[in-house]
Amino acid sequence: MIPITLSDALTLPCGAVLPNRIAKSAMSEALATIDHKVSDQLVRLYEAWSEGGSGLLISGNVMIDRKALGEPKNVVAEDESDLDGLKRWARAGTKAGNHFWMQINHPGKQSPKDLNETAVAPSAIPLKKEIRLFFRDARELTETEILDLIQRFGNAARLAKQAGFTGVQIHSAHGYLVSQFLSPLHNQRTDRWGGSLENRMRFLMEVYGAMRAAVGPDFPVGVKLNSADFQKGGFAVDEAIEVAKVLDAAGIDMIEVSGGTYESPVVATGVKPDQKASTKAREAYFAEYARLIRNAVKTPVMLTGGFRTDEAMIEALTEGDCDVVGLARSLVLDLQAPAKMLRGESFLSLVKPLKTGIKAIDSTGMLEIWWYGRQMTRISNGKPPRPSESPIYAFVATLLTKGAQAWATRKLRAN
Ligand SMILES: Cc1cc2nc3c(=O)[nH]c(=O)nc-3n(C[C@H](O)[C@H](O)[C@H](O)COP(=O)(O)O)c2cc1C
């Protein structure tokens, strides 16, 4: 068998072809206008990424409801009021002939307190005390609301296709709403949406069904799935494998494997709660789980989290851990990295651990999101990223900016 290389094309189940095996994974840009429309900054950022060589770009999470945001300045895809903006974004992100998929999301209980007036979740179970302060306690969704949310996911997918995106991805990872439904810890419903794994995955499958119905059989629909939540009593890899099998049978086009939640931010560091500090971790945080999932399905598997060298990416492809490698932070610090690797140059990521020295800040994934968010903002303004930026400075500056943006968002809603 000829080993797979980074530059090999990949045909997806729907027939679409990714031109190579490198993907930019979703990163919430928080660069929309204050009323959630596509901005010039987003257009510039994605033009730059498109020219960077990735076969697939996945947008940062786009929200299905302007009253349920993950961050201020999220793009919202609810109706056709900004179809022209979405078209400009889609054109920019596909400039070099690569794929550009819209990631579609709802925060559920990971709903910032200063931003949203209410929060909803499968069950009214608060987040753990260390982070509960930042989020609004959620109430349980009603059956009618669940059905409405499913239609909203489908509607966002329809808008994405209409705007010229070349695919869509369901965000079913990192503790957001869809992954809350999968979790036995966060979903304690006793109706058809909770209890058995079959019931807990019903929301994801209905969301997939609504999105597939909206875009048709020839259009890529992918999912970002947690291999595990890394929480006691939470969603674990044996269940992730079962969910992957059902998605495979239903015709999903790609399963991106990730892990963790805000309560257990493994995705930022790769350090699992049960792991001894001395254990030498593999570069790719979730490689062993991705391989288990890939062995159980026909659907192509994308693996994201921790890739820092071309050697590790090639190893993951040739050893059968995955079909596509996903990169996030590395592509903020080096936008041209995929093009360089595809030319055969070696790659060493500039990503380094970020620390402020304050445990309460360093133990959440927030610092990474905010520090890289600042670098994306620089790029979107035509400036280079600043790898040497002080983490504590970035944290405080973002705290103030986000506070002001949340206030402006609430004010706009009130008018
Ligand atoms: C600034 C930032 C924003 C992120 N936003 C999202 C998001 O919107 N959706 C998502 O699925 N993952 C998001 N992630 C997680 C990344 O997609 C990725 O899984 C994680 O950074 C690990 O990959 P890496 O080690 O290559 O950075 C975000 C990460 C960062 C740093």
PDB file of N, CA and C in Angstrom, residues 52 88 105 140 199 242 277 293 322 353 363 372 382 392 398 405:
ATOM      1  N   GLY A  52      -2.715  30.317   2.259  1.00  0.00           N
ATOM      2  CA  GLY A  52      -1.710  29.576   3.034  1.00  0.00           C
ATOM      3  C   GLY A  52      -1.591  28.110   2.673  1.00  0.00           C
ATOM      4  N   ARG A  88     -19.355  37.192   0.734  1.00  0.00           N
ATOM      5  CA  ARG A  88     -17.997  37.765   0.657  1.00  0.00           C
ATOM      6  C   ARG A  88     -17.022  36.909   1.457  1.00  0.00           C
ATOM      7  N   ASN A 105     -22.847  26.235  15.575  1.00  0.00           N
ATOM      8  CA  ASN A 105     -22.783  25.938  17.014  1.00  0.00           C
ATOM      9  C   ASN A 105     -23.876  26.644  17.814  1.00  0.00           C
ATOM     10  N   GLU A 140     -33.597  23.847  31.863  1.00  0.00           N
ATOM     11  CA  GLU A 140     -33.793  22.697  30.960  1.00  0.00           C
ATOM     12  C   GLU A 140     -34.604  23.092  29.727  1.00  0.00           C
ATOM     13  N   ASN A 199     -30.687   7.632  23.070  1.00  0.00           N
ATOM     14  CA  ASN A 199     -31.459   8.849  23.340  1.00  0.00           C
ATOM     15  C   ASN A 199     -30.572  10.086  23.403  1.00  0.00           C
ATOM     16  N   GLU A 242     -19.291   4.433  19.359  1.00  0.00           N
ATOM     17  CA  GLU A 242     -20.667   4.057  18.965  1.00  0.00           C
ATOM     18  C   GLU A 242     -21.349   5.191  18.193  1.00  0.00           C
ATOM     19  N   ALA A 277       2.295  13.634  35.295  1.00  0.00           N
ATOM     20  CA  ALA A 277       3.057  14.703  34.650  1.00  0.00           C
ATOM     21  C   ALA A 277       4.275  14.149  33.913  1.00  0.00           C
ATOM     22  N   ILE A 293     -11.533   5.257  16.647  1.00  0.00           N
ATOM     23  CA  ILE A 293     -12.731   5.663  15.909  1.00  0.00           C
ATOM     24  C   ILE A 293     -12.563   5.318  14.427  1.00  0.00           C
ATOM     25  N   CYS A 322      -5.461   8.856  11.300  1.00  0.00           N
ATOM     26  CA  CYS A 322      -6.427   9.780  10.695  1.00  0.00           C
ATOM     27  C   CYS A 322      -6.204   9.890   9.194  1.00  0.00           C
ATOM     28  N   PRO A 353       3.658  26.841  25.400  1.00  0.00           N
ATOM     29  CA  PRO A 353       2.687  26.940  26.504  1.00  0.00           C
ATOM     30  C   PRO A 353       2.547  28.397  26.944  1.00  0.00           C
ATOM     31  N   SER A 363      -5.474  27.606  34.509  1.00  0.00           N
ATOM     32  CA  SER A 363      -6.106  26.283  34.514  1.00  0.00           C
ATOM     33  C   SER A 363      -7.357  26.228  33.632  1.00  0.00           C
ATOM     34  N   TYR A 372      -4.751  33.921  21.402  1.00  0.00           N
ATOM     35  CA  TYR A 372      -4.765  33.676  19.948  1.00  0.00           C
ATOM     36  C   TYR A 372      -5.799  34.557  19.257  1.00  0.00           C
ATOM     37  N   GLY A 382      -4.175  43.465   9.027  1.00  0.00           N
ATOM     38  CA  GLY A 382      -3.022  43.584   8.133  1.00  0.00           C
ATOM     39  C   GLY A 382      -1.677  43.610   8.856  1.00  0.00           C
ATOM     40  N   ILE A 392      -0.238  37.760  30.297  1.00  0.00           N
ATOM     41  CA  ILE A 392      -1.044  38.492  31.284  1.00  0.00           C
ATOM     42  C   ILE A 392      -1.582  39.782  30.663  1.00  0.00           C
ATOM     43  N   THR A 398      -7.938  41.701  26.882  1.00  0.00           N
ATOM     44  CA  THR A 398      -9.124  41.044  26.302  1.00  0.00           C
ATOM     45  C   THR A 398     -10.308  41.109  27.259  1.00  0.00           C
ATOM     46  N   GLN A 405     -17.538  44.972  24.798  1.00  0.00           N
ATOM     47  CA  GLN A 405     -18.317  44.416  23.669  1.00  0.00           C
ATOM     48  C   GLN A 405     -19.608  43.757  24.168  1.00  0.00           C
TER      49      GLN A 405
END
